[in-house]
XYZ file of C-alpha atoms in Angstrom:
638
model
C -56.909 120.184 5.946
C -56.013 117.263 8.203
C -53.081 116.321 10.333
C -51.397 113.447 8.518
C -49.049 111.547 10.822
C -46.483 108.775 10.667
C -47.849 105.367 11.651
C -46.382 102.065 12.839
C -46.681 98.650 11.262
C -48.337 95.802 13.177
C -46.816 92.363 13.733
C -48.548 89.778 11.592
C -47.792 86.433 13.250
C -50.726 86.093 15.658
C -53.382 88.170 17.352
C -51.763 88.097 20.795
C -48.745 89.938 19.478
C -50.557 92.583 17.414
C -49.143 95.352 19.563
C -50.031 98.956 18.796
C -47.629 101.822 19.402
C -49.814 104.943 19.577
C -47.686 108.090 19.551
C -50.230 109.955 21.675
C -49.266 107.979 24.798
C -45.637 109.127 24.420
C -44.309 106.068 26.256
C -41.478 105.680 23.799
C -39.122 103.840 26.139
C -41.859 101.295 26.831
C -42.370 100.911 23.088
C -38.695 100.144 22.622
C -38.869 97.533 25.404
C -41.816 95.804 23.738
C -40.016 95.801 20.410
C -36.979 94.270 22.071
C -39.148 91.538 23.655
C -40.718 90.695 20.295
C -37.301 90.507 18.686
C -36.025 88.240 21.472
C -38.973 85.837 21.175
C -38.753 85.855 17.391
C -42.531 86.256 17.136
C -42.483 89.093 14.639
C -40.882 89.988 11.338
C -37.486 91.608 11.612
C -38.463 94.160 8.977
C -41.532 95.193 10.959
C -39.453 95.604 14.101
C -36.863 97.584 12.201
C -39.540 99.851 10.783
C -41.314 100.403 14.095
C -38.068 101.080 15.918
C -37.313 103.862 13.413
C -40.805 105.314 13.901
C -40.501 105.262 17.703
C -37.131 107.030 17.514
C -38.728 109.638 15.264
C -41.492 110.390 17.771
C -39.004 110.274 20.624
C -37.056 113.102 18.950
C -40.177 115.283 19.034
C -40.921 114.596 15.349
C -37.788 116.519 14.399
C -35.591 113.794 12.889
C -37.755 113.185 9.836
C -34.735 113.097 7.538
C -33.254 110.269 9.603
C -36.573 108.436 9.494
C -36.746 108.872 5.728
C -33.268 107.402 5.333
C -34.237 104.391 7.445
C -37.377 103.860 5.376
C -35.361 104.034 2.155
C -32.913 101.455 3.530
C -35.838 99.230 4.431
C -37.155 99.398 0.875
C -33.774 98.506 -0.560
C -33.106 95.591 1.797
C -31.388 92.818 -0.154
C -33.032 90.007 1.749
C -36.484 90.811 0.373
C -37.784 92.321 -2.852
C -38.237 96.072 -2.965
C -41.903 95.836 -3.858
C -44.088 93.866 -1.431
C -45.728 90.748 -2.743
C -49.418 90.095 -2.288
C -48.746 87.270 0.171
C -46.553 89.495 2.320
C -48.473 92.707 2.577
C -51.314 93.755 0.427
C -54.117 92.293 2.518
C -52.678 93.316 5.849
C -52.085 96.822 7.082
C -49.236 95.600 9.227
C -46.885 95.018 6.328
C -43.603 96.830 6.858
C -43.384 97.620 3.171
C -46.903 98.987 2.924
C -46.641 101.214 5.974
C -43.077 102.271 5.132
C -44.180 103.400 1.685
C -47.102 105.264 3.198
C -44.860 106.944 5.765
C -42.420 108.055 3.081
C -45.297 109.661 1.207
C -46.369 111.447 4.413
C -42.871 112.872 4.870
C -42.679 114.124 1.296
C -46.177 115.556 1.610
C -45.275 117.656 4.644
C -42.090 118.771 2.917
C -44.225 120.132 0.055
C -42.753 117.588 -2.376
C -46.170 116.621 -3.656
C -45.049 115.059 -6.921
C -42.621 112.756 -5.138
C -45.268 111.876 -2.558
C -47.715 110.914 -5.314
C -45.073 108.684 -6.915
C -44.340 106.930 -3.623
C -48.009 106.414 -2.870
C -49.020 105.266 -6.360
C -48.351 101.493 -5.850
C -50.546 101.482 -2.743
C -53.318 103.424 -4.439
C -53.238 100.996 -7.369
C -53.932 98.120 -4.932
C -56.275 100.028 -2.669
C -58.982 97.373 -2.833
C -56.579 94.743 -1.486
C -55.573 96.741 1.583
C -57.137 96.341 4.999
C -59.904 98.907 5.432
C -58.069 100.993 8.036
C -54.939 101.190 5.920
C -57.014 101.810 2.800
C -58.657 104.786 4.519
C -55.258 106.238 5.442
C -53.920 105.825 1.904
C -57.119 107.228 0.379
C -57.018 110.253 2.684
C -53.419 111.068 1.824
C -54.030 110.528 -1.893
C -56.997 112.893 -1.839
C -54.969 115.517 0.024
C -52.181 115.246 -2.546
C -54.601 115.585 -5.462
C -56.035 118.750 -3.914
C -52.587 120.095 -3.082
C -51.569 119.768 -6.744
C -54.859 121.224 -8.045
C -55.953 117.974 -9.669
C -59.570 118.762 -8.890
C -61.156 116.571 -11.566
C -59.072 113.575 -10.530
C -59.977 114.216 -6.898
C -63.662 114.168 -7.825
C -63.260 110.936 -9.784
C -61.234 109.407 -6.961
C -64.059 110.224 -4.539
C -66.502 108.371 -6.787
C -64.145 105.409 -6.732
C -63.987 105.491 -2.938
C -67.752 105.808 -2.662
C -68.975 103.216 -5.147
C -66.110 100.743 -5.206
C -64.708 100.755 -1.682
C -67.619 102.226 0.275
C -65.224 104.414 2.260
C -67.307 107.600 1.991
C -71.010 108.297 1.862
C -72.809 110.611 -0.507
C -72.412 114.293 0.274
C -75.647 116.267 0.870
C -76.546 118.037 -2.356
C -78.067 121.466 -2.652
C -81.557 121.702 -4.223
C -80.399 124.175 -6.873
C -77.134 123.905 -8.734
C -74.730 125.972 -10.790
C -72.770 128.190 -8.469
C -70.607 130.613 -10.385
C -70.769 128.904 -13.746
C -68.276 131.301 -15.276
C -65.675 131.810 -12.591
C -62.601 131.716 -14.754
C -60.696 134.968 -14.478
C -59.215 136.618 -17.588
C -55.494 135.987 -17.601
C -54.628 139.618 -18.216
C -56.261 140.780 -14.996
C -56.550 137.697 -12.816
C -54.789 137.769 -9.474
C -52.869 134.564 -9.496
C -52.160 133.622 -5.940
C -52.299 130.835 -3.470
C -54.084 130.196 -0.258
C -52.633 128.995 2.973
C -53.842 125.447 3.429
C -51.101 123.348 4.975
C -52.653 119.995 4.203
C -55.314 120.636 1.604
C -54.571 122.664 -1.496
C -53.038 125.863 -2.746
C -54.853 127.307 -5.714
C -55.456 130.606 -7.403
C -57.047 133.682 -6.004
C -60.355 132.778 -7.612
C -60.600 129.464 -5.749
C -58.989 129.767 -2.359
C -59.115 126.993 0.245
C -59.726 128.507 3.647
C -59.065 125.473 5.839
C -56.075 125.134 8.112
C -54.663 122.096 9.855
C -54.719 123.842 13.214
C -58.504 124.088 13.121
C -59.215 120.668 11.652
C -57.793 118.364 14.284
C -61.293 117.859 15.600
C -62.238 116.211 12.342
C -61.827 112.878 14.066
C -60.963 109.509 12.603
C -60.237 108.788 8.980
C -63.934 108.509 8.104
C -64.667 112.047 9.321
C -61.508 113.326 7.687
C -62.531 111.815 4.370
C -65.954 113.402 4.685
C -64.372 116.818 5.212
C -62.105 116.269 2.218
C -65.131 115.165 0.227
C -66.952 118.417 1.005
C -63.845 120.447 0.177
C -63.447 118.642 -3.147
C -67.059 119.324 -4.087
C -66.732 122.991 -3.119
C -63.535 123.461 -5.146
C -65.194 121.781 -8.130
C -68.178 124.154 -7.746
C -70.572 121.324 -6.985
C -73.848 122.134 -5.211
C -73.372 120.811 -1.700
C -75.011 121.602 1.626
C -72.597 122.515 4.430
C -74.361 122.429 7.769
C -72.473 124.385 10.388
C -71.985 122.638 13.719
C -70.094 125.325 15.601
C -66.651 123.978 14.761
C -64.117 126.259 13.087
C -63.283 123.773 10.321
C -66.879 123.652 9.087
C -67.182 127.443 9.347
C -63.989 127.758 7.281
C -65.364 125.392 4.661
C -68.524 127.483 4.523
C -66.366 130.564 3.978
C -64.694 128.766 1.083
C -68.090 128.061 -0.446
C -69.116 131.713 -0.102
C -65.922 132.725 -1.871
C -66.474 130.267 -4.712
C -69.977 131.687 -5.203
C -68.530 135.227 -5.223
C -70.205 136.251 -1.975
C -67.005 137.896 -0.773
C -68.627 139.818 2.064
C -69.978 136.654 3.692
C -66.658 134.877 3.143
C -64.848 137.662 4.993
C -67.404 137.595 7.811
C -66.923 133.850 8.213
C -63.167 134.258 8.483
C -63.463 137.015 11.039
C -65.934 134.921 13.050
C -63.422 132.066 13.145
C -60.749 134.471 14.358
C -63.022 135.941 17.048
C -64.213 132.553 18.304
C -60.707 131.122 18.484
C -59.440 134.259 20.203
C -62.105 133.896 22.900
C -61.249 130.238 23.458
C -57.509 130.855 23.336
C -56.949 128.468 20.433
C -55.369 130.928 17.999
C -52.152 129.578 16.475
C -49.649 131.049 13.998
C -50.998 128.628 11.390
C -54.553 129.890 11.889
C -53.512 133.550 11.921
C -51.502 133.024 8.725
C -54.414 131.310 7.027
C -56.977 133.976 7.931
C -54.705 136.916 7.042
C -53.743 135.420 3.683
C -57.292 134.554 2.696
C -58.608 137.938 3.756
C -55.954 139.353 1.447
C -57.117 137.123 -1.391
C -60.701 138.319 -0.901
C -59.637 141.967 -1.065
C -57.455 141.187 -4.067
C -60.491 139.719 -5.796
C -62.533 142.908 -5.273
C -59.576 145.090 -6.336
C -58.747 146.535 -2.930
C -55.077 146.089 -3.696
C -53.579 148.182 -0.904
C -55.681 146.412 1.749
C -54.823 143.058 0.198
C -51.107 143.832 0.340
C -51.420 144.733 4.031
C -53.112 141.427 4.807
C -50.450 139.500 2.891
C -47.713 141.286 4.828
C -49.451 140.331 8.078
C -49.703 136.742 6.868
C -45.979 136.717 6.162
C -45.262 137.983 9.654
C -47.332 135.194 11.208
C -45.807 132.622 8.890
C -42.285 133.687 9.818
C -42.990 132.522 13.340
C -43.244 129.020 11.895
C -40.440 129.319 9.361
C -37.884 130.989 11.636
C -36.011 127.729 12.263
C -37.226 124.982 9.965
C -34.223 122.771 10.695
C -35.457 122.450 14.281
C -39.158 122.264 13.404
C -41.438 119.268 13.457
C -42.702 117.705 10.270
C -46.208 119.109 10.800
C -44.829 122.608 11.387
C -42.778 122.361 8.206
C -45.910 121.379 6.309
C -47.739 124.427 7.659
C -45.276 126.984 6.281
C -46.694 128.903 3.313
C -44.283 131.809 2.785
C -43.789 130.844 -0.857
C -47.467 131.098 -1.781
C -48.020 134.251 0.277
C -45.102 135.941 -1.496
C -46.789 135.015 -4.783
C -49.969 136.758 -3.650
C -48.065 139.781 -2.377
C -46.197 140.053 -5.679
C -49.474 140.180 -7.609
C -50.830 142.853 -5.260
C -47.663 144.905 -5.736
C -48.035 144.655 -9.511
C -51.545 146.062 -9.275
C -50.236 148.832 -7.030
C -47.600 149.627 -9.685
C -44.699 148.866 -7.384
C -42.779 146.673 -9.833
C -39.476 146.380 -7.977
C -41.178 145.065 -4.840
C -43.345 142.782 -6.983
C -40.294 141.389 -8.763
C -38.487 140.502 -5.544
C -41.657 138.918 -4.145
C -42.105 136.753 -7.244
C -38.484 135.598 -7.118
C -39.405 133.455 -4.104
C -42.175 131.272 -5.608
C -40.425 130.894 -8.971
C -37.830 128.696 -7.272
C -40.523 126.161 -6.404
C -43.055 126.718 -9.189
C -40.577 127.109 -12.026
C -42.912 125.262 -14.415
C -45.625 127.893 -14.072
C -45.704 129.993 -17.286
C -48.007 132.574 -15.746
C -45.508 133.213 -12.963
C -42.714 133.796 -15.487
C -45.006 136.180 -17.346
C -45.791 138.092 -14.145
C -42.062 138.523 -13.517
C -41.658 139.867 -17.045
C -44.511 142.305 -16.395
C -42.679 143.563 -13.313
C -39.498 144.072 -15.349
C -41.359 145.966 -18.074
C -43.201 148.122 -15.548
C -39.936 148.974 -13.782
C -38.331 149.903 -17.106
C -41.211 152.210 -17.990
C -41.082 153.780 -14.519
C -37.386 154.536 -14.992
C -38.190 156.186 -18.312
C -40.748 158.452 -16.651
C -38.131 159.484 -14.114
C -36.028 160.857 -16.945
C -33.397 158.149 -17.171
C -34.194 157.740 -20.852
C -33.900 161.154 -22.517
C -35.324 161.467 -26.017
C -33.933 163.770 -28.652
C -35.284 164.619 -32.066
C -33.170 161.927 -33.653
C -34.408 159.349 -31.142
C -37.896 159.698 -32.578
C -36.627 158.016 -35.714
C -34.109 155.663 -34.092
C -35.423 155.004 -30.611
C -35.238 151.220 -30.934
C -31.690 151.177 -32.222
C -30.037 151.069 -28.792
C -30.741 149.366 -25.506
C -31.959 151.647 -22.694
C -29.895 149.936 -20.041
C -28.626 146.457 -19.406
C -27.587 143.928 -16.819
C -24.225 142.155 -16.892
C -26.004 138.939 -17.794
C -29.502 137.979 -18.886
C -29.488 135.325 -16.184
C -29.030 137.884 -13.393
C -32.358 138.180 -11.542
C -32.801 141.938 -11.819
C -35.895 143.835 -13.026
C -34.378 144.669 -16.424
C -35.581 144.161 -19.975
C -32.854 141.564 -20.523
C -34.209 139.431 -17.707
C -37.759 140.104 -18.950
C -36.778 138.561 -22.287
C -35.493 135.480 -20.472
C -38.732 135.224 -18.467
C -40.844 135.566 -21.599
C -38.895 132.857 -23.408
C -39.532 130.524 -20.483
C -43.209 131.461 -20.371
C -43.614 130.970 -24.109
C -41.867 127.582 -24.166
C -43.952 126.266 -21.263
C -47.241 127.612 -22.611
C -46.744 126.088 -26.057
C -45.828 122.782 -24.445
C -48.915 122.791 -22.225
C -51.151 123.884 -25.089
C -50.066 120.826 -27.080
C -51.000 118.562 -24.178
C -54.179 120.385 -23.132
C -56.815 117.940 -21.972
C -60.372 118.405 -23.229
C -62.918 116.539 -21.171
C -65.514 114.505 -22.995
C -69.155 115.438 -22.761
C -70.690 113.976 -19.581
C -73.677 112.393 -21.320
C -73.282 109.074 -19.551
C -72.945 110.353 -16.008
C -76.558 109.723 -14.998
C -75.484 106.582 -13.183
C -72.609 107.419 -10.876
C -71.854 103.751 -10.322
C -71.248 103.269 -14.034
C -69.020 106.326 -14.214
C -66.992 105.195 -11.200
C -66.082 102.005 -13.003
C -63.891 104.024 -15.317
C -60.326 104.281 -14.119
C -60.158 107.508 -12.115
C -56.467 107.725 -12.904
C -57.341 108.387 -16.548
C -58.970 111.680 -15.565
C -56.704 114.643 -16.222
C -56.478 118.230 -15.039
C -54.963 121.224 -16.779
C -53.137 122.301 -13.637
C -50.269 123.918 -15.509
C -50.110 127.043 -13.336
C -49.637 125.718 -9.800
C -50.224 127.065 -7.220
C -53.096 128.654 -9.150
C -56.214 126.775 -10.106
C -56.469 124.671 -13.305
C -56.530 126.787 -16.424
C -59.171 126.798 -19.154
C -58.436 126.746 -22.861
C -59.681 130.323 -23.200
C -57.418 131.513 -20.384
C -54.463 129.731 -21.940
C -55.153 131.429 -25.278
C -55.362 134.822 -23.554
C -52.129 134.172 -21.702
C -50.359 133.140 -24.902
C -51.495 136.329 -26.622
C -50.251 138.409 -23.697
C -46.882 136.640 -23.818
C -46.524 137.249 -27.568
C -47.384 140.939 -27.128
C -44.975 141.432 -24.224
C -42.231 139.484 -26.006
C -42.604 141.675 -29.097
C -42.497 144.860 -27.001
C -39.391 143.803 -25.061
C -37.630 142.731 -28.260
C -38.311 146.142 -29.786
C -36.863 147.856 -26.737
C -33.761 145.663 -26.889
C -33.275 146.232 -30.615
C -34.087 142.634 -31.607
C -36.400 143.579 -34.453
C -36.500 140.135 -36.059
C -37.826 138.526 -32.889
C -40.216 141.430 -32.367
C -41.679 140.934 -35.837
C -41.913 137.175 -35.355
C -43.775 137.530 -32.055
C -46.124 140.157 -33.517
C -46.986 137.878 -36.442
C -47.707 134.985 -34.081
C -49.926 137.314 -32.098
C -51.901 138.397 -35.161
C -52.406 134.753 -36.140
C -54.138 133.926 -32.860
C -57.563 132.340 -33.184
C -59.118 134.195 -30.249
C -57.368 137.527 -30.590
C -58.855 140.384 -28.603
C -59.177 143.795 -30.195
C -56.618 145.263 -27.810
C -54.030 142.647 -28.746
C -54.903 143.069 -32.412
C -54.026 146.763 -32.122
C -50.751 145.973 -30.342
C -49.841 143.295 -32.861
C -50.177 145.657 -35.820
C -48.268 148.480 -34.104
C -45.400 146.241 -32.983
C -45.159 144.596 -36.395
C -45.167 147.994 -38.072
C -42.456 149.375 -35.802
C -40.272 146.284 -36.252
C -40.558 146.533 -40.034
C -39.676 150.229 -39.944
C -36.529 149.473 -37.973
C -35.651 146.815 -40.536
C -35.885 149.440 -43.336
C -39.105 147.903 -44.646
C -41.285 150.963 -44.414
C -43.480 149.866 -47.288
C -44.476 146.670 -45.498
C -44.877 148.600 -42.263
C -47.548 150.819 -43.845
C -49.743 147.749 -44.354
C -49.907 147.286 -40.579
C -50.390 150.973 -39.807
C -53.396 151.855 -41.948
C -55.836 153.599 -39.568
C -58.879 152.014 -41.191
C -58.633 148.795 -39.155
C -59.026 150.747 -35.900
C -62.645 151.548 -36.756
C -63.488 147.844 -36.550
C -62.174 147.518 -32.973
C -64.463 147.197 -29.984
C -64.221 150.379 -27.925
C -65.250 148.518 -24.750
C -62.243 146.216 -25.044
C -59.985 149.259 -25.045
C -61.771 151.118 -22.271
C -61.661 148.225 -19.787
C -57.914 147.653 -20.097
C -55.397 149.007 -17.634
C -53.461 151.074 -20.152
C -53.352 154.526 -21.747
C -55.447 153.770 -24.827
C -58.852 154.248 -23.251
C -60.760 155.112 -26.453
C -60.876 154.506 -30.178
C -59.815 158.129 -30.689
C -56.615 157.514 -28.715
C -55.959 154.337 -30.712
C -56.528 156.194 -33.996
C -54.053 158.899 -33.007
C -51.383 156.380 -32.043
C -51.737 154.431 -35.294
C -51.703 157.614 -37.381
C -48.592 158.839 -35.600
C -46.804 155.558 -36.333
C -47.925 155.766 -39.953
C -46.526 159.306 -40.125
C -43.185 157.961 -38.911
C -43.263 155.297 -41.633
C -44.020 157.929 -44.278
C -41.195 160.124 -43.009
C -38.790 157.214 -43.279
C -39.844 156.877 -46.928
C -39.161 160.618 -47.392
C -42.856 161.252 -48.056
C -42.770 164.311 -45.838
C -45.891 166.033 -47.148
C -48.069 162.978 -46.497
C -46.534 162.683 -43.053
C -47.251 166.347 -42.293
C -50.864 166.000 -43.402
C -51.282 163.091 -40.969
C -49.678 165.013 -38.130
C -52.225 167.796 -38.566
C -55.023 165.340 -37.737
C -53.448 164.297 -34.421
C -55.250 165.956 -31.520
C -54.959 163.512 -28.618
C -52.669 164.301 -25.654
C -51.190 160.818 -25.790
C -49.241 161.670 -28.965
C -49.132 165.490 -28.917
C -45.543 165.828 -27.679
C -44.212 163.112 -29.979
C -46.130 164.578 -32.913
C -44.617 168.020 -32.277
C -41.123 166.520 -32.169
C -41.719 164.591 -35.387
C -43.113 167.725 -37.051
C -39.914 169.620 -36.209
C -37.823 166.750 -37.554
C -39.740 166.816 -40.845
C -39.334 170.587 -41.143
C -35.582 170.220 -40.659
C -35.423 167.537 -43.321
C -37.417 169.629 -45.759
C -35.212 172.670 -45.077
C -32.077 170.622 -45.606
C -33.448 169.343 -48.927
C -34.239 172.899 -50.104
C -30.741 174.102 -49.205
C -29.172 171.356 -51.251
């Protein structure tokens, strides 16, 4: 949301030599002369001069040589003449310390390079001693820390960190609260249907489609000094945490964008879209439209349409956002650090992939999702979405006639693989790669479930000053699905059920019946199992057992009586073919007829086939009926 820049250290010997080197003046040669004079007189620390000389050279290169600057800062930290970590006497009470500012600058570089985890690690020692820093330096460190927490979707920690800044350091004032509270108390999207995407916010955060930051660095430069920047970040943090806060518009685009974010959080999508379009119109009139702003508005308009299920319109907006973003990403090696931080192709491709999945264009979705998985490889939901694309592509190929079924295939359809890739590691939309994606998704989800953080009841939060005394660093967020928003326990359970069901289906298609049965059993043991997944679990378990020549055990899973206990609404609201209990009954009865036929109980199987009247199984039932008649005829002949 703000433009975070590299800063210089100040000499610490005496007040007459506390020379500033503001990059805005662009008198870099003069800066180098002053540094040379200080070095000649010996009135300043050699480390400070070394640091500032590297910073001046960085600005002199047009902010392009950030890798060279980073190398110089790393050398400064590893200087043998001084300890790597600054001592209290050297730095921690003075913003001019070379070590303090060098560490901060390294964090800024990693932040703009989207290496948020590394930036947090570099900044952590300064944040731990925030109270000992000079106020100006403390404000810079606090601002960057808050931006990093938002960028990594650590919304609870960001809120706790704000309390720490307000009540301990007095760096921010209280945000204006709304008279009535509880905006969108149940905003968590079901995992099976949620559009998991990311917004374009170069210096704020990238979260899911149900909580999309709509601020861009190109429209927030008017935020002013660090105090104003912190206030804007404070409002953004409250909005993302669904806190009641009053946002008074002052005619600036950054406040209008924040208001649009609040409308979106409260599910007023029409007003959110109007706010975005107003920003675009106002900036067009004033001639202040930039590729960053155009990318941000196009992406977030796409997220709004994705949220209201206008998938084709959403995909068009995402494609426009990619086109704008490519203007920034066309030559990153020759781009400034701020431009590099503004590029959001990865997150936009994530959004576009989700839109393509909803449009049932799995091949395009798969290739879109290949881009963000390189950066967000620890996101189980992303791996699951890639598996969905592979499964959808496989089913589409079947409908095109690439998988011909004969009478014998009714009884042995899972015995052979439909088609395969040379290797399961080849990124192609095949079932083999889907199995690899699902294994990754399952491993990550089980790991995150074991470490899921449950917040304690906020009974003692009446006094904010008391609550701020707790270490904010102890607050945790379940941000397992970056760049999407933090996940709830219910959403994680739903996602795990979906992974088990998909894993069982893919294993059946690939002929791995043991794994299919194992996944189906795990699915049926779920504590919060939906009726739709319960139906799938029994059918997949029954089919796996039939293929393992355990037809007797399969019949236990295929008894039609359990279908009557299912909730019809759960079936009707799913995006699948089983839109009614009657359809579910017919599918289960057909599978039971197959199990009976495998046990040579042909008369019982025929009696079940007579009861099948739904179009979803009519063709398969006719084929199975012919198979049974042939078997009976063959038995009579013998």
